[in-house]
Structure formats: C-alpha cells, structure tokens
Coordinates of C-alpha atoms in Angstrom, one line a residue:
X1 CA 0.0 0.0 0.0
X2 CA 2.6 2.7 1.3
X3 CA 5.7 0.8 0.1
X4 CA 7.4 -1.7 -1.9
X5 CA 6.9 -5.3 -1.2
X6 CA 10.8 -5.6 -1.8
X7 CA 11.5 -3.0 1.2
X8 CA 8.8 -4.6 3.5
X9 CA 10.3 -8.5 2.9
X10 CA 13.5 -7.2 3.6
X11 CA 12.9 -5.4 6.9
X12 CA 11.0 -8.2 7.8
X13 CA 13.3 -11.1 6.9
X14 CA 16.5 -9.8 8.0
X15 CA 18.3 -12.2 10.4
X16 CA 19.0 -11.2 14.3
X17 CA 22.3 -12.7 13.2
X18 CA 23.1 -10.1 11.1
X19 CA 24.9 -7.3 12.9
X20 CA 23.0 -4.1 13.3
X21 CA 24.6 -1.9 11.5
X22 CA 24.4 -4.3 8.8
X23 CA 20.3 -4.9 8.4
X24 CA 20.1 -0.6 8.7
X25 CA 22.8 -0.2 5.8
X26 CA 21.1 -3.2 3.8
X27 CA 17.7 -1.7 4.5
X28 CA 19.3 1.7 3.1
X29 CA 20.3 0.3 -0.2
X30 CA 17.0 -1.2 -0.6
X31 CA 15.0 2.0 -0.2
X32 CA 17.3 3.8 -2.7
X33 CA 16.2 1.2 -5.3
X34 CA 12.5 1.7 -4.4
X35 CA 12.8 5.4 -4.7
X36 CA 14.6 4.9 -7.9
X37 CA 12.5 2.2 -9.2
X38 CA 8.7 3.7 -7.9
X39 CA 9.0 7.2 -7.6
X40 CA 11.4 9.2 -9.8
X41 CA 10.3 7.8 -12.5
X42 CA 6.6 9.4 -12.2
X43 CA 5.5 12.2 -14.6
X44 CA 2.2 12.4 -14.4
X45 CA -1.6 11.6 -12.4
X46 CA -4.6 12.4 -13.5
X47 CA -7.9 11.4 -12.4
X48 CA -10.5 10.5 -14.9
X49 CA -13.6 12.4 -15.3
X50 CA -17.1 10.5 -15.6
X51 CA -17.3 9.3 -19.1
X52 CA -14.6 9.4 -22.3
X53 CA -11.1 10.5 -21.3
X54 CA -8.1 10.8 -24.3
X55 CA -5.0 9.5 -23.0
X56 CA -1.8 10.5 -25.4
X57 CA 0.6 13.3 -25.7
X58 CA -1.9 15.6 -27.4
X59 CA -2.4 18.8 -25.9
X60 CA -6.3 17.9 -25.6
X61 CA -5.9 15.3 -23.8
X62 CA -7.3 14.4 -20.7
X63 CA -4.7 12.1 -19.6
X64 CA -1.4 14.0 -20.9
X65 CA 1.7 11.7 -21.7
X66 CA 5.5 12.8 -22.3
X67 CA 6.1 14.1 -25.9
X68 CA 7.9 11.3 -26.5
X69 CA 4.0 8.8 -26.4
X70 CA 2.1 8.9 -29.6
X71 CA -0.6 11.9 -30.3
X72 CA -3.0 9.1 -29.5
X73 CA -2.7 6.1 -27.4
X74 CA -6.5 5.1 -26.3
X75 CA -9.2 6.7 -25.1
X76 CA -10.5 5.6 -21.1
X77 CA -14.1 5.4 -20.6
X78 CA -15.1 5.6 -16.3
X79 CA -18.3 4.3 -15.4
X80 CA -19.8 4.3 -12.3
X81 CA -16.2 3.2 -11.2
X82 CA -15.7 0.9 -14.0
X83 CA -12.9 2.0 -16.4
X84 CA -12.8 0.3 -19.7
X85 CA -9.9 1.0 -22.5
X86 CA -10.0 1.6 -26.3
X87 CA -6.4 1.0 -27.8
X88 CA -5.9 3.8 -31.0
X89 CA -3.8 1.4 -33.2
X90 CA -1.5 -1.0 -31.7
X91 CA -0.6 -0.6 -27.7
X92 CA 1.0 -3.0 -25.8
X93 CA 1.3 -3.6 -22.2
X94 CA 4.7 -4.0 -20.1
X95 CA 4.1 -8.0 -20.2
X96 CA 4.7 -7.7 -23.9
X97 CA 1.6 -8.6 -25.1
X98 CA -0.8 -6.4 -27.3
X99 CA -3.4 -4.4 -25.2
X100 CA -6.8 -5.5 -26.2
X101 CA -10.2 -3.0 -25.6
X102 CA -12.0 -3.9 -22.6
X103 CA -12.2 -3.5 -18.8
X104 CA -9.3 -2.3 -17.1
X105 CA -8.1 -3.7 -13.7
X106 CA -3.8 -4.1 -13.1
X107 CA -2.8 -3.7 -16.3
X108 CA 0.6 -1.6 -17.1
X109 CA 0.2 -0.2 -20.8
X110 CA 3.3 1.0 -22.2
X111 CA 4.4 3.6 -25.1
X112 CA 8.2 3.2 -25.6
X113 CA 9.8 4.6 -22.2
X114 CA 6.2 5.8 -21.0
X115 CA 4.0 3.3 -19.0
X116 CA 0.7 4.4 -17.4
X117 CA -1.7 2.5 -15.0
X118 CA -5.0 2.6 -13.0
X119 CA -5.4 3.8 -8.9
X120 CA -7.6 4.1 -6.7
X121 CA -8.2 6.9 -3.8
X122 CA -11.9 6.2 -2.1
X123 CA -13.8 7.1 -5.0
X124 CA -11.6 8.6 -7.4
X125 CA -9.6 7.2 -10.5
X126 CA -6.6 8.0 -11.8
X127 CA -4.3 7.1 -14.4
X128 CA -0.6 7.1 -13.1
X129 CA 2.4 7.9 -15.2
X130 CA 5.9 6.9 -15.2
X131 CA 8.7 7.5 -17.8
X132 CA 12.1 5.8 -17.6
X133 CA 13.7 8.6 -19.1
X134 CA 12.3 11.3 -16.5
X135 CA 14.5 14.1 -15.6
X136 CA 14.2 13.3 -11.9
X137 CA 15.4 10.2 -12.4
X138 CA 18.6 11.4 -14.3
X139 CA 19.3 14.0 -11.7
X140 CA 19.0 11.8 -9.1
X141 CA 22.2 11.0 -7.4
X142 CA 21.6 9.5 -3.1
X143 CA 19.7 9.8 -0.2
X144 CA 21.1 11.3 2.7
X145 CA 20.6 9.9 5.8
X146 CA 21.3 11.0 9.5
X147 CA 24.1 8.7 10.7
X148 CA 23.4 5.3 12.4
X149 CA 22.8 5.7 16.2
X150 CA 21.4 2.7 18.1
X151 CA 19.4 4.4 20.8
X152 CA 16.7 5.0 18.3
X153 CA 15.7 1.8 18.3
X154 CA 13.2 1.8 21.2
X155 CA 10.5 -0.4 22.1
X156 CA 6.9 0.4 22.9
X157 CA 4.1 -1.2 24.5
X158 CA 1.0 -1.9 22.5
X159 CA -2.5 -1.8 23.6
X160 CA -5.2 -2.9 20.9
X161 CA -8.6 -1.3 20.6
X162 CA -11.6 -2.8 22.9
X163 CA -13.7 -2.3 19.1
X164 CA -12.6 -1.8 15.8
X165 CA -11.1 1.0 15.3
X166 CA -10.6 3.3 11.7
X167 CA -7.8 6.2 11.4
X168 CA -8.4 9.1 8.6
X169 CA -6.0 10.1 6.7
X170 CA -5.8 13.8 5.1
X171 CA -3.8 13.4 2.3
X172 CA -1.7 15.9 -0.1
X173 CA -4.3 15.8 -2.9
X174 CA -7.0 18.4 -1.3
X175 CA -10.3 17.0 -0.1
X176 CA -8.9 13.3 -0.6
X177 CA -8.9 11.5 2.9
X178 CA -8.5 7.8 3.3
X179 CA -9.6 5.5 5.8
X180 CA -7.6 2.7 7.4
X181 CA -8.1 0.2 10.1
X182 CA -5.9 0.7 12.8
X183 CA -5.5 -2.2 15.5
X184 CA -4.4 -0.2 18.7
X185 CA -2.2 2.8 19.8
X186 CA 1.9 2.4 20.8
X187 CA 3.4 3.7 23.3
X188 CA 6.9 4.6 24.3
X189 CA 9.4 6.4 26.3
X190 CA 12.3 8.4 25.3
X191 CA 13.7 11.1 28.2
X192 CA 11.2 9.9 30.7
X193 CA 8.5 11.4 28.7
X194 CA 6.0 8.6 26.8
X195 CA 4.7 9.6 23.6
X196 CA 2.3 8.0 21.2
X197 CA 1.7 6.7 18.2
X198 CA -1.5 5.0 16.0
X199 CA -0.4 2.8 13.7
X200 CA -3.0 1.3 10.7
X201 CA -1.9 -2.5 9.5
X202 CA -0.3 -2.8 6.3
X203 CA 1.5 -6.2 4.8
X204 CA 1.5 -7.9 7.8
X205 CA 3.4 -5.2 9.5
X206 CA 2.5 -1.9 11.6
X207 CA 2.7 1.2 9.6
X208 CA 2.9 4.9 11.1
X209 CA 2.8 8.7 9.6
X210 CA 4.2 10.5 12.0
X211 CA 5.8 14.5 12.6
X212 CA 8.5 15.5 14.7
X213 CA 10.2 18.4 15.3
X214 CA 12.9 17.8 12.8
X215 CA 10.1 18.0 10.2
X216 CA 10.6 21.0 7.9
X217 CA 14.5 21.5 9.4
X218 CA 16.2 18.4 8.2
X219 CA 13.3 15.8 7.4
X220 CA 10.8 16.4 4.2
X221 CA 8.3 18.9 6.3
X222 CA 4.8 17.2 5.8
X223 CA 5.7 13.4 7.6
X224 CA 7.9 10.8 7.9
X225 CA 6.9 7.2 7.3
X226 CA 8.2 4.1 9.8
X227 CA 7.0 0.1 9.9
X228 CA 7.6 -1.8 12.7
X229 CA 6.9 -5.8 13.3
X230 CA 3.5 -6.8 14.5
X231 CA 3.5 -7.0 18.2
X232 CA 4.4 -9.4 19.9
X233 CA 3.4 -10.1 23.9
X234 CA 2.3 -6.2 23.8
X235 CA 6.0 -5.2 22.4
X236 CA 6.7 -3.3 19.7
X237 CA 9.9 -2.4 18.3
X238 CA 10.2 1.4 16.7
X239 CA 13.7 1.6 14.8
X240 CA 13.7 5.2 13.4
X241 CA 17.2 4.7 11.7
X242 CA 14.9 3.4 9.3
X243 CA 12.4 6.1 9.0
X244 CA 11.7 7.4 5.4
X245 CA 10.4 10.2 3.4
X246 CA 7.0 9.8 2.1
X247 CA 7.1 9.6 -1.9
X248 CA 5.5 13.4 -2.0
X249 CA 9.3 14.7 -0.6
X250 CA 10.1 12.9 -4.5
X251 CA 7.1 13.8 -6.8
X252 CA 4.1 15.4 -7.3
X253 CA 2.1 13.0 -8.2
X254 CA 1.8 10.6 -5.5
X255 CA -1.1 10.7 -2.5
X256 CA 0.9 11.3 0.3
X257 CA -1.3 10.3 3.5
X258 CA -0.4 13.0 6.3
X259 CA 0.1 12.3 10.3
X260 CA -3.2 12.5 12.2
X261 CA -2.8 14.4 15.0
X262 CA -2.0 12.0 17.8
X263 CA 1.2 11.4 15.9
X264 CA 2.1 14.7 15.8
X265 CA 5.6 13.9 18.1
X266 CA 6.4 17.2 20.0
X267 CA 10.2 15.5 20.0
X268 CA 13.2 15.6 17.5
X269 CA 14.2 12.5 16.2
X270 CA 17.5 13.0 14.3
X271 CA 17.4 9.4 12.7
X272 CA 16.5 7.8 9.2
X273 CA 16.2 9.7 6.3
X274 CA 17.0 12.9 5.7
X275 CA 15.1 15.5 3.8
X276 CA 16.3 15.5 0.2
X277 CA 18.4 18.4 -1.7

C-alpha cells in the first residue's frame, strides 16, 4: 500500500544474526532502489472524469503523456467506477503482449519509455504515469541519511482497541482522505516522557505517519513514514534509523497520506532519512 513489497520483505526477513549496523545499511540500499524504481520515474496523475477520457501526448488530452507517447494512445471510458480502455492502433502492455479494448483492472500499458496505470483513492480514478527517461530520475544521485545511532531503536508497548477502530488520513491531494483500520495505539518512552503513536496494518506489519520536530529542518516537512513488526506479547519495536520520506518529498504526483494528529511527536528525532536536496 505505502511501500514496496521488496523494502517490506527485507525489513521483515532480516536475520538477528546479522549485525545491526548491517540490516540498517542493507535496508538503506533497498530503499534507494524503491525510490529509484517507484517514484522518480513518475510524470504524471490524473484522475479521470465521468465518461470518455483521451489519454496521449496531445495537448487535448485528458490524460497528458510525455512528448515522447504517440498523439494518441486510447481513449478511457469511467463508469460508475468501472474504467474500460480503447487502444488507438496497436498498444502494448509491459508483459509484452498487445493491449486488447475492454475493462481495465492491473494492467501496465506502455508507449516506448512511458507506462501508465489505473489507482484508486476512495472514490476517485486516476491514471498514473511513469517515464524511464524522467528528468528526476537522471538528476537523481543519493539519499542522505542522518548517521546510524542505536538508541533510536526503542521499544513500545501496544494496547489494541476494545472495538474496531478506523484512522483518517488527510492526504496531499486536497479533499482526498482515506480510511484505514488501525488495530491499537503504541506507546513509548524516550527522556522519561512517553509519547504516542496510532499505527494502521499494512503487509503484515505496523505502519505509522508521524511528525517530529525535525520536520521542515532536516526531514521532508509534511511526515515521515516508519513500519515496525507486528506485536508481539504487547511489544513493539520502533527503529527510526529506518524512518523514510514519504514519496510526496520525491514527486508530485503521489497521494501522500499526512500524520493524524495523535502522531504529531512534539520530539526531535535526528534518525532515518534525511530530507532531500
């Protein structure tokens, strides 16, 4: 949902034999290839209207693609949330195959370095872009990262919900919120002061947007992202040298999710990733 499944396995697969410092730099490398592989790459999101929508690099279009797509490429039809796909000539998708019309689900369409694909934000529809040849990608060069320090890996106590419980998201696309489930709040202590955090489930781990008071100093201003294990006998573990960036600090065209209010940390935490120059 938030991340790669790459990133996620890793964290989650990682060895206690391992040394420490080893699983944080690993985890490091691994995010770098997610940011290069999922984000830079993007140029473009648009949400489809109710009916036809053109998708090519025509100025008309609704969907715009890079100059490099044809004039053309299909035209997207929404209906009542169902979005079905009329190829203009030949258009094939990223499994090599040649795109047929009908309904589209997970389908990756491509157009020589372009691709473009369906998502879905409550009950809006977009079309997402990415282009292998994107300037961001080429002016990319590292991450920067605060160094390694140990004490930030804390643990926290969990305490799960008496009833289910959902956690709204405001997002960075205006009047877009998104609901999650989230299974209880965490707790921990750093200075003798306990703060806390909601977390919503995501691929079998814990997931948390969260602020500091780094945020807008040396992290990316809006939130930082952080996963943790599930818990296990009301423990949590909360390593923030592998905090991250949302994929908003990267492009404009993702849906950011922003920290709810309870996570909202009046504390600095000078670990993970820095905010990028």
């Amino acid at each position: 949902m938030f991340t790669s499944v790459a990133v996620l396995l890793l964290a989650s697969t990682l060895s206690a034999e391992v040394p420490y410092m080893d699983q944080v730099a690993n985890f490091r490398v691994e995010r770098e290839k997610e940011i290069r592989q999922d984000w830079l790459p993007l140029v473009g999101l648009s949400w489809l209207k109710e009916g036809d929508n053109a998708i090519g690099s025509s100025p008309k279009a609704e969907v715009p693609l890079p100059a490099s797509a044809p004039v053309s490429v299909g035209t997207l039809t929404l209906t009542n949330g169902k979005v079905t796909f009329r190829p203009a000539g030949i258009v094939k998708l990223k499994n090599g195959q040649v795109a047929k019309a009908g309904e589209v689900k997970e389908e990756v369409y491509t157009a020589g370095t372009v691709e473009f694909f369906l998502i879905r934000r409550g009950e809006r529809v977009g079309v997402r872009v990415k282009d292998s040849a994107s300037p961001a990608l080429k002016e990319f060069s590292h991450l920067q990262w605060f160094g390694v320090d140990a004490s930030w890996r804390v643990v926290g106590k969990f305490k799960p919900w008496a009833q289910p419980h959902k956690l709204t998201y405001d997002t960075v696309i205006p009047g877009l919120r998104e609901d999650y489930e989230s299974p209880g709040l965490v707790t921990f202590l750093k200075g003798n002061i306990e703060y806390t955090l909601e977390p919503v489930q995501d691929e079998g781990q814990l997931f948390y947007v969260f602020r500091d008071l780094t945020s807008g100093k040396t992290t990316y201003p809006a939130a930082r992202y952080l996963y943790s294990q599930l818990p296990k006998n009301g423990v949590v573990v909360l390593d923030f040298n592998k905090a991250t960036s949302p994929p908003c600090a990267y492009t404009s065209y993702a849906t950011c999710p922003l920290p709810p209010p309870r996570n909202r940390l009046q504390l600095a935490i000078p670990a993970g990733e820095m905010m990028h120059k």
